[in-house]
Coordinates of C-alpha atoms and ligand atoms in Angstrom, one line a residue:
M1 CA 22.4 -24.9 -2.8
P2 CA 18.9 -23.4 -2.8
T3 CA 16.2 -25.7 -1.4
L4 CA 13.4 -26.8 -3.6
A5 CA 11.0 -27.2 -0.6
L6 CA 7.8 -25.2 -0.8
P7 CA 8.7 -22.1 1.3
Q8 CA 6.6 -20.9 4.2
E9 CA 6.0 -17.6 2.5
Q10 CA 4.5 -19.3 -0.5
R11 CA 2.2 -21.4 1.7
N12 CA 1.1 -18.4 3.7
Q13 CA 0.7 -15.8 0.9
P14 CA -2.9 -14.7 0.7
C15 CA -2.5 -13.6 -2.9
L16 CA -5.8 -12.1 -4.2
T17 CA -5.2 -13.5 -7.7
A18 CA -2.7 -16.3 -7.9
P19 CA -0.1 -15.6 -10.6
S20 CA -0.4 -18.2 -13.3
A21 CA 2.9 -19.6 -12.2
M22 CA 1.5 -20.4 -8.8
R23 CA -1.2 -22.4 -10.6
G24 CA 1.5 -24.2 -12.5
E25 CA 0.7 -22.8 -15.9
V26 CA 3.9 -21.0 -16.7
S27 CA 7.1 -22.7 -17.5
M28 CA 10.2 -20.7 -16.4
T29 CA 11.8 -21.7 -19.7
D30 CA 9.0 -20.5 -21.9
G31 CA 9.0 -16.7 -21.9
S32 CA 6.3 -16.6 -24.5
Q33 CA 3.7 -17.8 -22.0
L34 CA 4.4 -15.0 -19.6
P35 CA 1.8 -12.3 -19.3
Q36 CA 2.2 -9.3 -21.6
R37 CA 4.2 -6.5 -19.9
D38 CA 4.4 -2.8 -19.9
A39 CA 6.5 -1.9 -22.9
T40 CA 8.3 0.8 -20.8
T41 CA 9.7 -1.7 -18.3
T42 CA 13.4 -2.5 -18.6
A43 CA 14.4 -6.0 -17.5
G44 CA 17.6 -6.4 -15.5
T45 CA 20.6 -7.4 -17.5
A46 CA 23.4 -7.8 -14.9
A47 CA 25.3 -11.0 -15.5
A48 CA 24.9 -13.6 -12.8
G49 CA 28.1 -15.5 -13.7
D50 CA 30.6 -13.7 -11.3
V51 CA 28.2 -13.6 -8.4
D52 CA 29.2 -15.8 -5.4
W53 CA 25.9 -17.3 -4.5
A54 CA 27.4 -20.1 -2.6
S55 CA 28.9 -17.8 0.0
L56 CA 25.5 -16.1 0.6
Q57 CA 23.8 -19.5 1.0
Q58 CA 26.5 -20.7 3.4
Q59 CA 26.2 -17.5 5.6
L60 CA 22.5 -17.7 5.7
Q61 CA 22.5 -21.4 6.6
K62 CA 25.2 -21.0 9.3
A63 CA 23.2 -18.3 11.0
D64 CA 19.8 -20.1 10.4
A65 CA 18.7 -16.7 9.1
G66 CA 17.1 -17.3 5.7
T67 CA 16.9 -19.1 2.4
L68 CA 18.2 -18.3 -1.1
Y69 CA 16.2 -19.0 -4.2
L70 CA 17.7 -18.8 -7.7
P71 CA 16.1 -19.0 -11.2
G72 CA 15.3 -22.7 -11.8
D73 CA 14.1 -23.3 -8.2
S74 CA 10.3 -24.0 -8.3
S75 CA 9.7 -21.2 -5.7
Y76 CA 11.7 -18.6 -7.5
Y77 CA 9.0 -17.3 -9.8
P78 CA 6.1 -16.8 -7.3
L79 CA 8.5 -15.2 -4.9
S80 CA 10.0 -12.9 -7.5
I81 CA 7.0 -11.4 -9.3
P82 CA 5.3 -8.3 -8.0
Q83 CA 1.5 -7.9 -7.5
N84 CA 1.4 -5.4 -10.4
H85 CA 2.4 -7.6 -13.3
R86 CA 3.3 -4.6 -15.4
Y87 CA 6.7 -4.8 -13.7
A88 CA 7.0 -8.6 -13.7
D89 CA 9.8 -8.4 -16.3
V90 CA 12.2 -7.0 -13.8
R91 CA 13.6 -10.3 -12.5
P92 CA 15.9 -10.5 -9.6
Q93 CA 19.1 -12.6 -10.0
G94 CA 18.3 -14.2 -6.7
V95 CA 15.7 -14.0 -3.9
V96 CA 16.5 -14.2 -0.2
C97 CA 13.7 -14.9 2.2
P98 CA 15.2 -13.7 5.5
G99 CA 14.3 -15.6 8.7
N100 CA 14.2 -19.2 9.5
D101 CA 11.2 -21.6 9.2
T102 CA 9.6 -20.0 12.3
G103 CA 10.2 -16.4 11.0
E104 CA 13.0 -15.7 13.5
N105 CA 16.5 -14.3 12.8
G106 CA 15.1 -12.1 10.1
A107 CA 17.2 -9.1 10.9
E108 CA 20.3 -11.2 10.8
G109 CA 19.3 -12.6 7.5
V110 CA 18.7 -9.1 6.0
S111 CA 22.0 -7.9 7.4
I112 CA 23.9 -10.9 5.9
A113 CA 22.2 -10.3 2.5
I114 CA 22.8 -6.6 2.4
K115 CA 26.5 -6.9 3.3
W116 CA 27.0 -9.7 0.8
A117 CA 25.2 -7.7 -2.0
H118 CA 27.4 -4.7 -1.3
E119 CA 30.5 -6.9 -1.7
Q120 CA 29.2 -8.3 -4.9
G121 CA 28.1 -4.9 -6.3
L122 CA 24.5 -6.1 -6.7
P123 CA 21.5 -3.8 -6.2
V124 CA 19.0 -4.7 -3.5
A125 CA 15.3 -4.1 -3.0
P126 CA 13.2 -5.2 -0.1
R127 CA 9.6 -6.4 -0.6
S128 CA 7.1 -7.1 2.1
N129 CA 4.2 -8.3 -0.1
G130 CA 4.8 -6.5 -3.4
H131 CA 1.9 -4.1 -3.8
N132 CA 3.9 -1.1 -4.8
Y133 CA 1.9 0.6 -7.6
A134 CA 5.0 1.5 -9.6
G135 CA 7.0 -1.8 -9.3
Y136 CA 9.5 -0.2 -6.8
S137 CA 9.9 -3.5 -4.9
T138 CA 11.5 -5.1 -8.0
T139 CA 15.2 -5.3 -8.8
P140 CA 17.5 -6.9 -11.3
G141 CA 19.8 -7.7 -8.4
L142 CA 18.9 -9.3 -5.1
L143 CA 15.3 -9.2 -3.9
L144 CA 14.7 -9.5 -0.1
N145 CA 11.3 -11.1 0.1
L146 CA 10.3 -10.4 3.7
S147 CA 7.0 -12.4 3.8
R148 CA 8.4 -14.8 6.4
L149 CA 8.7 -12.0 8.9
K150 CA 5.3 -12.0 10.8
N151 CA 5.3 -13.4 14.3
P152 CA 2.9 -10.9 15.9
C153 CA 2.9 -10.6 19.7
L154 CA 1.3 -8.4 22.3
I155 CA 3.5 -6.6 24.8
P156 CA 2.0 -5.4 28.2
S157 CA 2.2 -1.6 28.5
N158 CA 1.8 -0.2 32.0
G159 CA -2.0 -0.4 32.5
D160 CA -2.6 0.9 28.9
T161 CA -3.7 -1.3 26.1
P162 CA -0.8 -3.6 25.1
L163 CA 1.6 -2.9 22.3
L164 CA 1.5 -5.0 19.1
K165 CA 4.8 -6.0 17.6
A166 CA 4.7 -7.6 14.2
G167 CA 7.1 -8.3 11.3
S168 CA 7.2 -6.4 8.1
G169 CA 5.7 -9.3 6.1
T170 CA 2.5 -9.4 8.3
T171 CA -0.4 -8.6 6.1
N172 CA -3.7 -6.9 6.9
A173 CA -5.3 -10.3 6.7
D174 CA -2.9 -11.7 9.2
V175 CA -3.3 -9.0 11.8
Y176 CA -7.0 -9.1 12.5
P177 CA -7.6 -12.8 12.8
W178 CA -4.6 -13.0 15.0
L179 CA -5.7 -10.2 17.3
R180 CA -9.2 -11.7 17.4
R181 CA -7.8 -15.0 18.7
Q182 CA -6.1 -13.3 21.7
S183 CA -7.8 -13.3 25.0
A184 CA -10.2 -10.4 25.8
P185 CA -10.2 -7.4 26.2
H186 CA -9.6 -7.3 22.5
V187 CA -7.4 -4.6 20.8
A188 CA -6.6 -3.6 17.2
I189 CA -4.6 -1.2 15.2
P190 CA -5.6 1.0 12.2
T191 CA -4.6 -0.7 8.9
G192 CA -5.6 -0.6 5.2
R193 CA -8.4 -2.4 3.5
C194 CA -6.6 -4.7 1.2
P195 CA -6.1 -8.1 2.9
S196 CA -2.8 -8.9 1.2
V197 CA -1.0 -5.5 1.6
A198 CA 1.8 -6.0 4.1
L199 CA 2.7 -3.7 7.1
G200 CA 6.2 -3.1 5.6
G201 CA 5.1 -0.8 2.7
L202 CA 1.9 0.3 4.4
V203 CA 3.5 1.8 7.5
L204 CA 6.5 3.4 5.8
G205 CA 4.3 5.3 3.4
G206 CA 1.5 6.3 5.8
G207 CA -1.4 3.8 5.9
I208 CA -5.0 4.9 5.4
G209 CA -8.0 2.7 6.3
F210 CA -11.2 2.5 8.3
S211 CA -10.0 3.5 11.7
D212 CA -7.7 6.3 10.8
R213 CA -10.0 9.3 11.5
K214 CA -10.5 8.0 15.0
Y215 CA -7.0 6.6 15.8
G216 CA -4.6 8.1 13.1
L217 CA -2.8 6.6 10.2
T218 CA -1.1 3.2 10.7
C219 CA 2.3 5.1 10.9
D220 CA 0.9 7.4 13.6
T221 CA 0.4 4.5 15.9
L222 CA 4.1 3.3 15.5
V223 CA 6.2 3.5 18.7
E224 CA 9.3 1.6 17.7
T225 CA 10.8 -0.1 14.7
T226 CA 13.8 -2.4 14.0
V227 CA 15.8 -1.4 10.9
V228 CA 18.8 -3.0 9.1
L229 CA 20.9 -0.1 7.8
A230 CA 22.8 0.0 4.5
D231 CA 26.0 -1.0 6.3
G232 CA 24.3 -4.1 7.8
R233 CA 23.9 -2.7 11.4
I234 CA 20.7 -3.6 13.1
V235 CA 19.2 -0.7 15.0
T236 CA 16.1 0.0 17.0
A237 CA 14.5 3.4 16.3
N238 CA 12.0 5.3 18.5
E239 CA 11.0 8.8 19.3
H240 CA 13.4 9.1 22.3
N241 CA 16.7 7.4 21.3
E242 CA 19.6 8.4 19.0
Y243 CA 17.7 7.1 16.0
S244 CA 14.8 9.5 16.4
D245 CA 15.5 11.0 13.0
L246 CA 15.2 7.6 11.4
F247 CA 12.1 6.9 13.3
W248 CA 10.6 10.2 12.1
A249 CA 11.5 9.2 8.5
C250 CA 9.9 5.7 8.9
R251 CA 6.5 7.3 9.4
G252 CA 5.7 8.5 5.9
G253 CA 9.1 8.7 4.2
A254 CA 8.1 5.6 2.1
G255 CA 9.8 2.2 1.8
N256 CA 13.2 1.3 0.4
N257 CA 14.8 4.6 1.4
F258 CA 16.6 4.4 4.7
G259 CA 17.1 0.7 5.4
V260 CA 15.2 -2.5 5.6
T261 CA 12.6 -2.4 8.4
V262 CA 12.1 -5.9 9.9
D263 CA 9.5 -5.2 12.5
F264 CA 7.1 -2.6 13.9
T265 CA 5.7 -2.0 17.4
F266 CA 2.4 -0.2 17.6
K267 CA 0.0 1.4 20.1
T268 CA -3.3 -0.5 20.0
H269 CA -6.8 0.7 20.6
P270 CA -9.7 -1.1 22.3
V271 CA -12.1 -2.9 20.1
P272 CA -15.4 -1.1 20.4
A273 CA -18.6 -2.8 21.7
Q274 CA -20.8 -0.9 19.3
F275 CA -19.8 -0.9 15.7
S276 CA -21.7 -0.6 12.4
V277 CA -21.0 -0.6 8.6
F278 CA -22.6 0.9 5.5
D279 CA -22.4 -0.3 1.9
L280 CA -24.3 1.9 -0.6
K281 CA -24.6 2.1 -4.3
W282 CA -26.3 4.7 -6.6
P283 CA -26.9 5.0 -10.3
I284 CA -24.2 7.2 -11.9
K285 CA -26.7 10.0 -12.5
D286 CA -26.8 10.7 -8.8
T287 CA -23.1 11.1 -8.4
V288 CA -22.7 14.9 -8.2
A289 CA -25.4 15.2 -5.5
V290 CA -24.0 12.2 -3.5
V291 CA -20.4 13.3 -3.7
Q292 CA -21.3 16.9 -2.7
A293 CA -23.4 15.7 0.3
M294 CA -20.6 13.3 1.4
Q295 CA -18.0 16.1 1.1
N296 CA -20.2 18.3 3.3
L297 CA -20.3 15.5 5.9
I298 CA -16.5 15.1 6.0
A299 CA -15.9 18.9 6.0
D300 CA -18.4 19.4 8.9
A301 CA -16.4 19.7 12.2
G302 CA -19.4 18.1 14.0
T303 CA -19.0 14.8 12.1
P304 CA -17.6 12.2 14.6
D305 CA -14.0 11.0 14.1
G306 CA -15.5 7.5 14.3
F307 CA -17.0 7.9 10.8
H308 CA -14.9 6.3 8.1
L309 CA -15.7 6.5 4.4
R310 CA -14.5 5.3 1.0
L311 CA -16.5 7.0 -1.7
G312 CA -16.1 5.6 -5.2
I313 CA -17.1 6.5 -8.8
G314 CA -16.4 3.4 -10.8
T315 CA -17.1 1.0 -13.6
S316 CA -16.0 -2.2 -15.2
G317 CA -16.7 -4.1 -18.4
R318 CA -15.1 -5.4 -21.6
S319 CA -16.1 -2.5 -23.8
P320 CA -17.1 1.2 -23.6
A321 CA -20.7 0.2 -23.9
E322 CA -20.4 -2.1 -20.9
S323 CA -18.5 0.6 -19.0
A324 CA -21.3 3.1 -19.6
E325 CA -23.9 0.6 -18.4
N326 CA -21.9 -0.4 -15.2
A327 CA -20.8 3.1 -14.1
N328 CA -22.0 3.8 -10.6
C329 CA -21.4 5.8 -7.5
N330 CA -20.7 3.8 -4.3
A331 CA -19.8 4.4 -0.6
M332 CA -18.6 2.0 2.0
G333 CA -17.4 2.6 5.5
E334 CA -17.3 1.8 9.2
F335 CA -18.7 3.7 12.2
Y336 CA -17.7 3.6 15.8
G337 CA -21.3 3.6 17.0
T338 CA -24.7 2.1 16.3
A339 CA -26.4 1.7 13.0
A340 CA -29.2 4.0 14.2
D341 CA -26.7 6.8 14.8
L342 CA -25.0 6.1 11.5
R343 CA -28.3 6.3 9.7
K344 CA -28.9 9.7 11.2
L345 CA -25.4 10.9 10.2
L346 CA -26.0 9.7 6.6
K347 CA -29.5 11.2 6.4
P348 CA -28.5 14.3 4.4
V349 CA -26.8 12.0 1.8
L350 CA -29.7 9.5 1.7
D351 CA -32.2 12.4 1.4
C352 CA -30.5 13.8 -1.7
A353 CA -30.5 10.5 -3.6
S354 CA -31.7 7.0 -2.6
P355 CA -29.1 4.3 -3.0
T356 CA -31.3 2.2 -5.2
L357 CA -28.5 -0.3 -6.4
K358 CA -27.4 -1.3 -2.9
S359 CA -28.4 -0.1 0.6
R360 CA -27.0 -1.7 3.7
I361 CA -26.5 0.0 7.0
E362 CA -26.3 -2.3 10.0
D363 CA -24.8 -3.0 13.3
M364 CA -21.9 -5.4 12.9
D365 CA -19.3 -6.9 15.2
F366 CA -15.9 -5.2 14.7
W367 CA -14.1 -8.3 13.4
R368 CA -16.9 -9.3 11.0
A369 CA -17.1 -5.7 9.8
T370 CA -13.4 -5.8 9.1
D371 CA -13.8 -8.9 7.0
Y372 CA -16.8 -7.4 5.2
T373 CA -15.1 -4.3 4.2
F374 CA -11.8 -5.9 3.1
A375 CA -11.5 -5.3 -0.7
T376 CA -10.6 -8.5 -2.4
T377 CA -10.3 -7.4 -6.0
P378 CA -8.1 -8.9 -8.7
V379 CA -5.1 -6.7 -9.3
L380 CA -3.1 -8.1 -12.3
Q381 CA -1.9 -5.0 -14.1
W382 CA -2.9 -1.4 -13.4
G383 CA -2.0 2.3 -13.5
G384 CA -2.7 4.5 -10.5
K385 CA -2.5 8.2 -9.7
S386 CA -3.5 10.1 -6.7
A387 CA -4.3 13.6 -5.3
I388 CA -4.5 15.0 -1.8
V389 CA -7.9 16.8 -1.7
N390 CA -7.8 19.8 0.6
E391 CA -10.7 21.7 -0.8
K392 CA -14.1 20.3 -1.8
L393 CA -14.2 18.9 -5.4
T394 CA -16.2 21.2 -7.7
P395 CA -19.2 20.0 -9.6
D396 CA -17.1 20.3 -12.8
Q397 CA -14.4 18.0 -11.3
I398 CA -17.0 15.5 -10.2
T399 CA -18.7 15.6 -13.6
A400 CA -15.4 15.0 -15.3
C401 CA -15.1 11.7 -13.3
V402 CA -18.7 10.7 -14.2
D403 CA -18.2 11.4 -17.9
A404 CA -14.9 9.4 -17.9
M405 CA -16.6 6.3 -16.4
K406 CA -19.0 6.2 -19.3
T407 CA -16.1 6.1 -21.8
W408 CA -13.6 3.8 -20.1
P409 CA -12.4 1.5 -22.9
G410 CA -12.9 -1.7 -20.9
S411 CA -10.6 -4.6 -20.2
R412 CA -10.6 -8.2 -19.0
N413 CA -9.8 -7.2 -15.5
D414 CA -12.9 -7.2 -13.4
D415 CA -11.4 -4.6 -11.1
G416 CA -12.3 -2.1 -13.8
A417 CA -11.5 1.6 -13.3
G418 CA -12.5 4.5 -11.2
I419 CA -11.7 7.0 -8.6
A420 CA -11.9 6.4 -4.8
L421 CA -12.0 9.1 -2.2
F422 CA -10.7 8.0 1.2
A423 CA -11.9 10.3 4.0
M424 CA -9.2 12.0 6.0
G425 CA -9.5 14.5 8.9
G426 CA -10.1 13.6 12.6
A427 CA -7.0 12.2 14.4
I428 CA -5.0 12.3 11.1
N429 CA -5.2 16.0 10.9
E430 CA -4.4 16.6 14.6
V431 CA -0.8 15.7 13.9
R432 CA 1.5 18.5 12.7
P433 CA 2.7 18.1 9.0
D434 CA 6.3 18.0 10.3
A435 CA 5.8 15.8 13.3
T436 CA 6.3 12.7 11.1
A437 CA 7.4 12.4 7.5
F438 CA 3.8 12.1 6.4
F439 CA 3.1 15.7 5.3
H440 CA -0.6 15.6 4.3
R441 CA -2.4 16.8 7.5
N442 CA -5.0 19.2 6.1
A443 CA -7.0 17.0 3.7
H444 CA -10.6 16.1 3.4
F445 CA -9.7 13.1 1.2
I446 CA -7.0 11.2 -0.5
M447 CA -8.1 10.5 -4.1
A448 CA -7.0 7.4 -6.0
L449 CA -7.5 7.2 -9.7
E450 CA -7.0 3.8 -11.3
S451 CA -7.4 1.9 -14.5
S452 CA -6.7 -1.9 -14.7
W453 CA -6.3 -4.5 -17.3
A454 CA -5.5 -8.2 -17.4
D455 CA -2.3 -10.1 -18.3
D456 CA -4.0 -11.5 -21.5
D457 CA -5.4 -8.1 -22.7
S458 CA -3.8 -6.8 -25.9
S459 CA -1.2 -4.1 -25.8
A460 CA -3.7 -1.8 -27.5
T461 CA -6.2 -2.4 -24.7
A462 CA -3.5 -1.8 -22.1
Q463 CA -2.5 1.4 -23.8
A464 CA -6.1 2.6 -24.1
C465 CA -6.6 2.0 -20.3
R466 CA -3.4 4.0 -19.6
D467 CA -4.4 6.9 -22.0
W468 CA -7.9 7.0 -20.3
L469 CA -6.2 7.4 -16.9
N470 CA -3.9 10.2 -18.1
S471 CA -6.8 12.0 -19.7
L472 CA -9.0 11.7 -16.6
Y473 CA -6.2 13.1 -14.4
T474 CA -5.8 16.1 -16.6
Q475 CA -9.5 16.7 -16.8
V476 CA -9.9 16.6 -13.0
W477 CA -6.7 18.3 -11.9
G478 CA -5.7 20.4 -15.0
A479 CA -2.4 20.3 -16.9
N480 CA -0.3 21.1 -13.8
G481 CA -1.9 18.4 -11.7
P482 CA -2.7 18.5 -7.9
D483 CA -0.4 20.1 -5.4
H484 CA 0.2 16.9 -3.4
C485 CA -0.1 13.2 -3.9
Y486 CA 0.0 10.1 -1.7
Q487 CA 3.4 8.5 -1.6
N488 CA 1.9 5.0 -1.1
F489 CA 0.1 5.3 -4.5
P490 CA 3.3 6.1 -6.4
D491 CA 3.0 7.2 -10.0
P492 CA 6.2 6.8 -12.0
D493 CA 5.1 9.5 -14.4
L494 CA 4.5 12.1 -11.7
T495 CA 6.6 15.3 -12.1
R496 CA 7.8 17.3 -9.0
W497 CA 7.2 14.1 -7.0
S498 CA 9.5 15.1 -4.1
E499 CA 7.3 18.1 -3.4
R500 CA 4.1 16.4 -4.1
Y501 CA 4.7 13.4 -1.9
Y502 CA 6.6 15.0 0.9
G503 CA 5.9 18.8 0.8
S504 CA 8.3 20.8 3.1
N505 CA 9.5 17.6 4.8
Y506 CA 11.5 16.6 1.7
N507 CA 14.8 18.3 2.6
R508 CA 14.8 16.8 6.1
L509 CA 14.2 13.4 4.5
V510 CA 17.3 14.0 2.2
E511 CA 19.3 14.7 5.4
V512 CA 18.2 11.4 7.0
K513 CA 19.0 9.6 3.7
K514 CA 22.5 11.0 3.6
K515 CA 23.1 10.0 7.2
Y516 CA 21.9 6.4 7.0
D517 CA 22.4 5.5 3.3
P518 CA 25.1 7.8 2.1
A519 CA 26.0 5.6 -0.9
G520 CA 22.4 5.3 -2.0
M521 CA 22.2 1.5 -1.7
F522 CA 18.4 1.8 -1.5
H523 CA 17.6 3.4 -4.8
Y524 CA 14.7 3.6 -7.3
G525 CA 13.1 6.1 -9.7
Q526 CA 11.5 8.2 -6.9
S527 CA 13.8 7.3 -4.0
I528 CA 14.7 10.1 -1.6
G529 CA 17.6 12.1 -2.9
N530 CA 17.3 10.7 -6.4
Q531 CA 18.6 14.0 -8.1
S532 CA 17.8 12.9 -11.6
Q533 CA 14.1 12.9 -10.7
I534 CA 13.8 16.0 -8.5
N535 CA 11.5 18.6 -10.1
P536 CA 12.1 17.4 -13.6
D537 CA 9.5 19.8 -15.0
P538 CA 10.2 23.5 -14.9
A539 CA 6.6 24.4 -14.0
Ligands
LIG1 C1 -4.9 -3.7 -4.0 C2 -4.3 -2.6 -3.2 C3 -5.0 -2.1 -2.1 C4 -4.4 -1.1 -1.3 N1 -5.1 -0.5 -0.3 C5 -4.6 0.4 0.5 C6 -5.2 1.0 1.6 O1 -6.4 0.6 1.9 N2 -4.6 1.9 2.4 C7 -3.3 2.3 2.1 O2 -2.8 3.2 2.8 N3 -2.7 1.8 1.0 C8 -3.2 0.9 0.2 N4 -2.6 0.4 -0.8 C9 -1.2 0.9 -1.1 C10 -0.2 0.2 -0.2 O3 -0.2 0.8 1.1 C11 1.2 0.3 -0.7 O4 1.2 -0.2 -2.0 C12 2.2 -0.4 0.2 O5 3.4 0.2 0.0 C13 2.2 -1.8 -0.1 O6 3.0 -2.5 0.9 P1 3.7 -3.9 0.5 O7 4.6 -4.1 1.6 O8 2.6 -4.9 0.2 O9 4.4 -3.6 -0.9 P2 5.9 -3.7 -1.4 O10 5.8 -3.5 -2.8 O11 6.5 -4.9 -0.8 O12 6.6 -2.5 -0.7 C14 6.3 -1.1 -1.0 C15 7.6 -0.3 -1.0 O13 8.2 -0.3 0.2 C16 9.5 -1.0 0.2 N5 9.5 -1.9 1.3 C17 8.7 -3.0 1.5 N6 9.0 -3.5 2.7 C18 10.0 -2.8 3.2 C19 10.7 -2.9 4.4 N7 10.4 -3.9 5.3 N8 11.7 -2.0 4.7 C20 12.0 -1.0 3.8 N9 11.3 -0.9 2.6 C21 10.3 -1.8 2.3 C22 9.5 -1.7 -1.2 O14 10.8 -1.8 -1.7 C23 8.6 -0.7 -2.0 O15 9.4 0.4 -2.4 C24 -3.1 -0.6 -1.6 C25 -2.4 -1.2 -2.7 C26 -3.0 -2.2 -3.5 C27 -2.2 -2.7 -4.6

């Protein structure tokens, strides 16, 4: 029977905001204490009675390949809820954590679980660390929680920098401290900025962060991956072997589509001797000038690839009045060079408006800089949308963002609301749109638009936050929306998502899906080949 011991993944999970159950406040038997959920979420209703859990448990135990958790086990709740609590009502009937106590035999555990679920007729969803915006790592069937699968290691590579191999459950916060502890010369890979995002979802959907203009997206540095297919086979895919089509799809084709990826092997890059960071904040009135100046910098072919930027227009507060007061424009980033050179690069921006609310530009050790720029914000519940920005935003589009910040309804989530522009270009755009499944290779920025609320906000507040986001999206991108969107910021309300996430790569992704998952075992609202959702709007 399922063990009640505190699982390794629960001890290791660097959750930004511990769900209340982890703090021991929620009783599994008292649904009334659970956080308020998105009214549109449908909880799973499949009956558990006929399911042969004992056989799954026996197979996992015999192979020393994982642990099963069922409702009633103390670890079930924290292992089963996603980071976006909007979707926490979708409860799995069981959770398998593949891998033994030391994180080995993970592929075998996944294979056993997939074959067993197929026999039992249960749906399956993999989860690496549950950050999917749209709750796509939830299931009313069997959840594969891959957070045990870490075990990073460096592999020598013929005089080049070593390769890094790491399990899908390895988080951004695991990678850098581990690499830092290895002997010099130090190496790193480009990852995202959120410490608790796991490699599993990040790589499969692309992976943007503060080294991507110089070294490419996280998925661009992938050289090999181990995947458990829908029929339970364990295969290794790379550019040169018989699974090169699968390897292509694993670089941008998004998670939960072609199989369960258990580990990734990446090219690494040397850690630079000279590194610097900037962290700037302006009053909201300066936003149009600042955004225009930053856009010019990113569009300028002379701007070094080592310049990385997240430009934000944001706010937070409990009411519209507080939102108006807290609205601001901010910029944070990292530079492969000295602070003196960084200051010169930023001069046109600083000349157009002085960052009077915060102004930090300084040399910083690479590892410290990574810590400094990690974004540790509470997530709780949120709605998110995105746009691939190929042309500079117009003053009207920027002004629409500014005006919206002043009218955000407010919530109890300190993450607030806003837009973020992640600079693209450099090495990202040197890759052809069809060379990997990540299509967006001509952009200046990826724009994220978000609005957040807390578990204990009223449903009226949650609705107001969602309405605000929808209205902002329409004001900035018009009724038809942007041409393309980032598949790692999935939006369940997005129409024509296949074209918007994958462009002309979509048909090829459908072919890969048919080959490796012909029966559609890996399935969700926006999964590859989900006909019911393809181009639902006639526009
Ligand atoms: C607070 C926050 C900050 C973020 N910051 C960034 C950022 O800086 N850069 C960036 O690019 N993105 C960022 N993202 C988006 C993030 O990259 C995606 O949400 C990513 O998919 C999360 O990965 P995960 O494994 O934690 O999520 P999960 O929810 O576990 O997985 C995401 C999807 O992939 C599937 N999946 C997970 N693991 C596997 C696997 N091993 N095999 C097959 N399918 C799998 C899941 O079923 C789900 O559909 C951020 C998200 C959040 C919530």
